[in-house]
Amino acid sequence: MVRLFIAGTGHVGLVYAVAFALDGHRVVGADIDAGTVAAVNRGEVPFHEPGLPEALKKARRTKRARFSTDIAESAKAAEVIFLCVGTPSRPDGSVDLSQVSAAAKTVGEGMGSAPGYQVVVVKSTVLPGTTQGVVRPALEKASGKDAGPDFGLCVNPEFLREGSALEDALRPDRLVIGAMDERSAKALLKVYARTKCKRMVTALRTAEMIKYATNAFLATKVSFANELANLCDAFGSLNVDEVVEGMGLDPRINPRFLKAGLGFGGSCFPKDVRALLAGGRERGYESRVLRAVLELNDYQPMRAVELAAEAAGPLEGKEVAILGLSFKGGSDDVRESRAIPLAKVLLERGAAVRGFDPEANEAFRRAVPEVEIAPDVKTALARADVCIVHNDWPQWRDLTAADFAEMRRKVVIDGRRILNRAALEGIEFVTLGG
Ligand code: UGA
């Protein structure tokens, strides 16, 4: 059992607080947002994450997890401290480190009066050099202590996917640990003593880069699949899923993360690719690959608009229904959802846009208020001239021709290649990628 403190109780911090408590550690999670802390202390999870509410209740019953708004006081009592705060994009794509700096300062203040050696672990996604150049001096200044003899420093990137985050935290397939010295690494490895998976211990800045490299590569795979889908359409009579299946037979490629669609969204891929591009640029290197990955990602929603206009004619005055508003099925998160630019362009073209999502309706209403939110699929589709399926909720697979019966004109663009074509007789069906 290790005494842990987790600064930040968002999508990453809360999941780890619960997972570490279930692993037998004693955990305190803290956040500056009093509303979130109060909700979590009532056993409520403020976002959609399957299994997490039940696991939180279980962790609280064991009395091994509690939550507070007092970051400094909680940091003082811990052996290992995790920084799990956000690193959003600035308008120019570079990383906004204000939450990291503020958390490091408050944690450092608590560490100042801590009696023994502690280790601070950066789980937030930060560019190479940030832990050494920003976090370390902030901790040293606030605590009056020296990294090395008085406290240790690690970087331990998270690879949680929204929708399976708890499972990813409890049973990871790898651990990447960047450490300033052996003592820091040893203390962090104790936290993961019961975790069975491959582990790599490396330098702080290498671990920081591994996180960006992983997300940037996965985003590149997705953009490559989307490029292939568009090329399949250009050649005609080609099905991108079959092409990917064939490519994936090569063990050097593997078919995962090659599902074509309207582009990648969410709180990580777009932000991390932009940050790596901007970070390279600041240091005098322009990444052509990353620029192209983002360029294609911006184009994909436009591709759906083009396909809609080809099939249904000019969109001015038409009614368009978007099924799926969150950035991916299984999530209520609309951050960087490709449905946002999709809806905006449809509105610019003079269409009336209605949307429906099983979990993300309210969040999308706030993101694009001009879009009418429908209470169900049937209402979204009634009188529509075009339907665009944007994300991959599994229930879209069960839609049949009867669900589309009340559309004025039955043009359906399957932007995620998810609909069951055989059940859609009588529909003017267009799939991105054949
Ligand atoms: C992603 C990574 O998968 C996690 O490993 C990482 O920890 C996390 O970011 C993070 O940095 O915190 P997540 O944002 O939950 O996780 O979403 P993904 O499941 O990776 O999907 C990202 C986007 O790519 C979604 O819009 C999804 O629809 C799209 N995608 C994914 C495709 O279009 N095709 C695919 O084959 C896979």
XYZ file of C-alpha atoms and ligand atoms in Angstrom:
471
model
C 0.000 0.000 0.000
C 1.354 3.407 -0.996
C -0.171 6.734 0.076
C -1.055 8.538 -3.143
C -2.243 12.003 -4.013
C -3.788 12.865 -7.353
C -4.065 16.502 -8.403
C -6.966 16.858 -10.862
C -10.125 14.734 -10.878
C -11.075 14.960 -14.557
C -11.271 12.127 -17.091
C -7.747 10.956 -16.208
C -7.296 11.821 -12.498
C -10.604 10.399 -11.320
C -10.113 7.145 -13.228
C -6.639 6.667 -11.716
C -7.823 7.632 -8.217
C -10.421 4.864 -8.397
C -8.132 2.335 -10.098
C -5.288 2.870 -7.596
C -7.722 2.563 -4.655
C -9.071 -0.701 -6.089
C -5.454 -1.859 -6.404
C -5.107 -1.452 -2.623
C -3.478 1.989 -2.307
C -4.753 4.781 -0.094
C -5.693 7.642 -2.415
C -6.670 11.272 -2.007
C -7.857 13.038 -5.152
C -8.192 16.812 -5.236
C -9.430 19.415 -7.651
C -9.842 23.190 -7.568
C -13.401 22.697 -8.863
C -15.449 22.385 -5.650
C -18.537 21.252 -7.583
C -16.686 18.268 -9.048
C -15.240 17.305 -5.659
C -18.666 17.514 -3.996
C -20.212 15.361 -6.747
C -17.470 12.751 -6.537
C -17.791 12.667 -2.744
C -21.496 11.838 -3.249
C -20.373 8.967 -5.480
C -21.341 10.722 -8.730
C -19.124 10.756 -11.828
C -19.526 14.067 -13.688
C -18.975 12.510 -17.162
C -19.972 9.352 -19.037
C -17.474 6.552 -18.411
C -18.786 2.974 -18.330
C -18.148 1.129 -15.051
C -16.655 4.161 -13.298
C -19.675 5.099 -11.105
C -19.870 1.540 -9.717
C -16.088 1.383 -9.237
C -16.100 4.784 -7.481
C -18.775 3.553 -5.054
C -16.746 0.419 -4.401
C -13.542 2.433 -3.824
C -15.356 4.751 -1.395
C -16.832 1.793 0.505
C -13.306 0.472 1.100
C -12.452 3.936 2.509
C -9.285 3.919 0.432
C -10.354 6.833 -1.805
C -11.429 10.272 -0.689
C -11.624 13.618 -2.422
C -10.804 17.131 -1.286
C -10.343 20.680 -2.551
C -7.240 21.202 -0.439
C -4.401 20.400 -2.828
C -1.493 21.587 -0.665
C -2.633 19.790 2.508
C -3.352 16.552 0.621
C 0.025 16.682 -1.157
C 1.835 16.981 2.156
C 0.646 13.571 3.379
C 1.394 11.553 0.213
C 4.367 9.390 -0.747
C 3.690 9.634 -4.483
C 1.909 12.596 -6.088
C 0.385 12.479 -9.567
C -0.280 15.619 -11.621
C -3.332 14.866 -13.772
C -4.391 18.327 -14.882
C -5.313 19.475 -18.380
C -2.895 20.768 -21.018
C -5.286 22.436 -23.499
C -4.323 24.060 -26.812
C -3.779 27.774 -27.121
C -5.287 29.403 -30.245
C -1.950 28.931 -32.114
C -1.873 25.185 -31.286
C 0.837 25.436 -28.635
C 0.332 23.934 -25.165
C -1.261 25.994 -22.404
C 0.715 24.976 -19.310
C -1.100 27.239 -16.849
C -2.865 24.342 -15.060
C 0.384 22.365 -14.799
C 2.292 25.346 -13.396
C -0.478 26.209 -10.922
C -0.791 22.587 -9.731
C 2.999 22.245 -9.369
C 3.108 25.435 -7.290
C 0.307 24.357 -4.917
C 1.640 20.808 -4.627
C 5.105 22.253 -3.916
C 3.688 24.400 -1.119
C 2.314 21.260 0.519
C 5.577 19.386 -0.009
C 7.486 22.134 1.795
C 6.347 20.833 5.189
C 6.247 17.133 4.294
C 8.583 15.150 6.556
C 10.014 12.585 4.107
C 11.046 11.883 0.521
C 8.213 12.190 -2.025
C 7.951 11.557 -5.751
C 5.999 13.803 -8.120
C 4.727 12.079 -11.259
C 3.601 14.062 -14.296
C 0.718 12.236 -15.979
C -0.475 15.298 -17.874
C 0.609 15.304 -21.520
C 3.535 17.734 -21.784
C 6.185 18.359 -24.444
C 9.748 17.036 -23.995
C 11.633 19.137 -21.465
C 8.560 20.446 -19.604
C 8.941 18.331 -16.454
C 12.582 19.298 -16.089
C 12.215 22.902 -17.260
C 8.818 23.961 -15.840
C 7.542 21.472 -13.240
C 10.841 20.961 -11.409
C 11.617 24.663 -10.813
C 7.990 25.346 -9.778
C 8.151 22.518 -7.216
C 11.583 23.549 -5.945
C 10.615 27.200 -5.572
C 7.330 26.480 -3.779
C 8.713 23.750 -1.501
C 12.170 25.135 -0.811
C 13.471 21.607 -1.479
C 15.806 20.152 -4.108
C 14.797 17.588 -6.726
C 17.084 14.596 -6.281
C 17.959 14.524 -2.582
C 14.588 15.761 -1.249
C 12.069 14.601 -3.786
C 11.927 12.568 -6.997
C 10.426 13.318 -10.405
C 8.819 10.998 -12.939
C 6.827 11.225 -16.151
C 4.247 8.482 -16.546
C 2.000 9.094 -19.573
C -1.514 7.717 -19.597
C -2.941 5.778 -22.518
C -6.603 5.758 -21.411
C -9.296 5.649 -24.060
C -12.580 7.318 -23.181
C -15.195 4.604 -22.896
C -12.754 1.970 -21.641
C -10.673 4.203 -19.376
C -11.145 2.221 -16.155
C -10.223 -1.055 -17.809
C -7.184 0.646 -19.442
C -6.068 1.942 -16.018
C -6.621 -1.351 -14.180
C -5.105 -3.567 -16.866
C -2.733 -1.492 -19.029
C -0.804 -3.206 -21.815
C 2.326 -1.175 -21.092
C 3.819 1.247 -18.611
C 6.141 3.999 -19.743
C 8.096 5.572 -16.917
C 10.451 8.483 -17.336
C 12.503 9.065 -14.215
C 15.086 11.656 -13.133
C 16.964 8.969 -11.169
C 16.723 5.366 -9.965
C 15.202 6.263 -6.625
C 12.252 8.041 -8.299
C 11.655 5.115 -10.671
C 11.747 2.613 -7.810
C 9.174 4.553 -5.796
C 6.798 4.763 -8.770
C 7.256 1.104 -9.697
C 6.071 0.223 -6.180
C 2.701 1.797 -7.040
C 2.448 -0.542 -10.041
C 3.785 -3.606 -8.205
C 0.594 -5.575 -8.913
C 0.268 -4.472 -12.539
C 1.295 -7.170 -14.972
C 2.421 -5.714 -18.294
C 5.464 -4.639 -20.279
C 7.282 -1.706 -18.713
C 9.913 0.669 -19.980
C 11.976 2.964 -17.807
C 13.631 5.847 -19.588
C 14.594 9.523 -19.316
C 11.966 12.148 -18.427
C 11.965 13.793 -21.852
C 11.852 10.474 -23.708
C 8.707 9.458 -21.809
C 7.182 12.853 -22.603
C 7.929 12.327 -26.306
C 6.596 8.736 -26.280
C 3.139 9.997 -25.322
C 3.043 12.525 -28.196
C 4.580 10.083 -30.640
C 1.943 7.462 -29.777
C -1.034 9.782 -30.222
C 0.460 11.400 -33.322
C 1.081 7.992 -34.918
C -2.452 6.753 -34.141
C -3.881 10.001 -35.529
C -1.708 9.504 -38.627
C -3.125 5.982 -39.023
C -6.661 7.375 -38.884
C -5.891 10.130 -41.393
C -4.218 7.562 -43.643
C -7.351 5.381 -43.533
C -9.465 8.435 -44.349
C -7.167 9.299 -47.257
C -7.549 5.735 -48.523
C -11.349 5.982 -48.264
C -11.307 9.151 -50.363
C -8.951 7.497 -52.882
C -11.223 4.421 -53.012
C -14.109 6.759 -53.881
C -12.005 8.444 -56.570
C -11.175 5.097 -58.205
C -14.729 3.773 -57.697
C -15.999 0.265 -56.901
C -13.621 -0.166 -53.996
C -14.481 -0.824 -50.374
C -11.952 0.738 -47.985
C -12.749 -1.755 -45.179
C -11.739 -4.618 -47.441
C -8.601 -2.779 -48.524
C -7.657 -2.176 -44.873
C -8.420 -5.792 -43.966
C -6.023 -6.927 -46.683
C -3.341 -4.445 -45.633
C -3.771 -5.488 -42.008
C -2.781 -9.060 -42.866
C 0.757 -7.730 -42.969
C 1.892 -7.969 -39.323
C 3.976 -4.840 -39.827
C 0.751 -2.886 -40.391
C -2.090 -4.468 -38.300
C -5.663 -3.358 -39.041
C -6.375 -1.521 -35.763
C -7.024 2.218 -35.868
C -7.550 2.139 -39.613
C -11.310 2.601 -39.571
C -12.173 5.348 -42.054
C -14.651 8.041 -41.071
C -15.204 11.773 -40.759
C -11.955 12.357 -38.882
C -10.613 12.121 -35.358
C -11.811 14.307 -32.489
C -11.750 14.227 -28.712
C -9.656 15.899 -26.081
C -6.355 14.310 -27.117
C -5.538 13.549 -30.754
C -6.239 16.984 -32.292
C -4.651 18.852 -29.386
C -1.580 16.613 -29.179
C -0.866 16.621 -32.912
C -1.209 20.415 -32.950
C 1.076 20.713 -29.911
C 3.802 18.556 -31.453
C 3.577 20.485 -34.719
C 3.721 23.824 -32.871
C 6.535 22.572 -30.604
C 8.612 21.550 -33.628
C 7.870 24.854 -35.330
C 9.015 26.851 -32.271
C 12.284 24.919 -32.447
C 12.735 25.567 -36.164
C 11.331 22.309 -37.594
C 8.160 22.164 -39.678
C 6.599 18.682 -39.600
C 5.139 18.020 -43.022
C 3.534 14.733 -41.970
C 1.705 16.198 -38.964
C 0.551 19.184 -41.009
C -0.963 16.830 -43.574
C -2.607 14.697 -40.851
C -4.428 17.770 -39.514
C -5.235 19.118 -42.961
C -6.992 15.896 -43.947
C -8.766 15.805 -40.581
C -10.166 19.267 -41.278
C -11.249 18.177 -44.739
C -13.141 14.974 -43.752
C -16.328 16.681 -42.478
C -16.313 18.764 -45.708
C -16.172 15.517 -47.617
C -19.502 14.498 -46.026
C -20.961 17.864 -47.040
C -19.748 17.358 -50.627
C -21.227 13.845 -50.739
C -24.533 15.196 -49.369
C -24.657 17.954 -51.993
C -23.773 15.511 -54.790
C -26.601 13.186 -53.765
C -29.272 15.708 -52.745
C -28.387 18.849 -54.725
C -27.655 22.308 -53.275
C -28.099 22.289 -49.498
C -29.700 25.759 -49.252
C -33.126 25.321 -47.654
C -32.653 21.579 -47.108
C -33.113 19.845 -43.759
C -30.128 17.791 -42.671
C -30.099 15.358 -39.747
C -26.821 14.443 -38.047
C -26.854 11.177 -36.118
C -24.083 11.077 -33.523
C -22.725 14.313 -32.055
C -20.023 13.159 -29.630
C -16.469 12.669 -30.939
C -16.947 8.899 -30.930
C -19.601 6.369 -29.986
C -19.692 5.422 -26.299
C -18.829 8.943 -25.140
C -20.756 12.101 -24.189
C -17.730 14.257 -25.005
C -18.099 16.773 -27.828
C -14.627 18.296 -27.489
C -13.202 18.651 -31.029
C -16.047 16.457 -32.306
C -16.028 16.520 -36.103
C -19.803 17.031 -35.857
C -19.070 20.645 -34.857
C -17.393 21.756 -38.130
C -19.805 19.506 -40.018
C -22.850 21.287 -38.539
C -21.290 24.726 -38.990
C -20.587 24.208 -42.695
C -24.084 22.810 -43.293
C -25.536 25.884 -41.575
C -23.286 28.184 -43.662
C -24.609 26.492 -46.787
C -28.140 27.454 -45.739
C -29.340 24.061 -44.474
C -31.470 23.621 -41.348
C -29.587 21.175 -39.123
C -31.061 18.794 -36.558
C -28.959 16.452 -34.460
C -29.349 13.557 -32.100
C -26.918 11.659 -29.901
C -27.638 9.047 -27.213
C -25.485 10.901 -24.639
C -24.136 14.192 -26.001
C -27.257 16.245 -26.843
C -26.907 18.844 -24.099
C -23.175 19.310 -24.588
C -23.667 19.749 -28.341
C -26.475 22.263 -27.807
C -23.968 24.396 -25.916
C -21.296 23.930 -28.605
C -23.469 24.846 -31.612
C -26.727 26.440 -30.384
C -28.029 26.933 -33.961
C -28.470 23.175 -34.321
C -31.889 21.894 -33.266
C -31.481 18.952 -30.896
C -33.967 16.126 -31.403
C -35.085 13.883 -28.524
C -34.711 10.691 -30.568
C -33.672 9.295 -33.940
C -37.206 9.359 -35.328
C -37.696 13.089 -34.602
C -34.241 13.893 -35.971
C -35.016 12.138 -39.246
C -38.638 13.274 -39.778
C -38.842 15.540 -42.892
C -35.060 15.496 -43.390
C -33.703 15.548 -46.941
C -30.322 14.166 -45.919
C -29.047 12.161 -42.943
C -25.335 12.129 -42.088
C -24.140 9.482 -39.640
C -21.219 11.131 -37.896
C -20.025 8.838 -35.085
C -19.957 5.121 -34.331
C -22.504 4.394 -31.594
C -23.199 0.644 -31.907
C -26.969 1.242 -32.060
C -26.630 2.817 -35.535
C -25.990 -0.739 -36.742
C -29.554 -1.694 -35.828
C -31.206 1.050 -37.898
C -33.437 -0.267 -40.667
C -35.301 1.304 -43.593
C -38.295 1.812 -41.246
C -36.265 4.253 -39.111
C -35.655 6.431 -42.173
C -39.260 6.138 -43.448
C -40.312 9.672 -42.458
C -37.463 11.403 -44.271
C -38.635 13.673 -47.093
C -35.905 12.424 -49.350
C -34.015 9.345 -48.213
C -30.384 10.342 -48.820
C -28.194 8.763 -46.127
C -24.438 9.444 -45.877
C -22.753 6.806 -43.741
C -19.788 8.796 -42.455
C -18.563 5.980 -40.182
C -19.267 2.964 -42.375
C -21.441 1.525 -39.636
C -24.970 1.115 -41.021
C -26.281 -2.296 -42.016
C -26.676 -1.820 -45.740
C -28.763 -4.971 -46.163
C -31.487 -3.502 -43.897
C -31.722 -0.229 -45.829
C -33.708 -1.055 -48.925
C -35.166 1.956 -50.692
C -32.557 4.341 -49.269
C -30.209 6.450 -51.442
C -27.198 5.226 -49.561
C -23.751 6.810 -49.832
C -20.808 5.418 -47.868
C -17.581 7.269 -47.535
C -14.984 4.864 -48.927
C -17.264 2.660 -51.024
C -6.890 8.555 -27.308
C -5.929 7.360 -27.333
O -6.524 6.268 -28.035
C -5.568 6.926 -25.914
O -4.623 5.874 -25.971
C -4.956 8.129 -25.173
O -4.662 7.810 -23.841
C -5.952 9.272 -25.167
O -6.290 9.614 -26.534
C -5.288 10.420 -24.469
O -4.274 10.939 -24.955
O -5.692 10.726 -23.334
P -9.551 8.813 -26.988
O -9.365 10.294 -27.200
O -10.449 8.342 -25.915
O -8.126 8.121 -26.723
O -10.155 8.286 -28.354
P -9.795 7.185 -29.451
O -10.596 5.964 -29.208
O -8.357 7.017 -29.610
O -10.386 7.890 -30.749
C -9.911 9.181 -31.190
C -10.650 9.615 -32.440
O -10.210 8.849 -33.560
C -12.174 9.439 -32.361
O -12.797 10.557 -32.956
C -12.417 8.173 -33.166
O -13.701 8.131 -33.738
C -11.328 8.302 -34.237
N -10.925 6.983 -34.819
C -10.295 6.061 -34.051
C -11.207 6.727 -36.153
O -11.793 7.569 -36.867
N -10.824 5.526 -36.675
C -10.175 4.576 -35.941
O -9.834 3.514 -36.496
C -9.923 4.853 -34.601
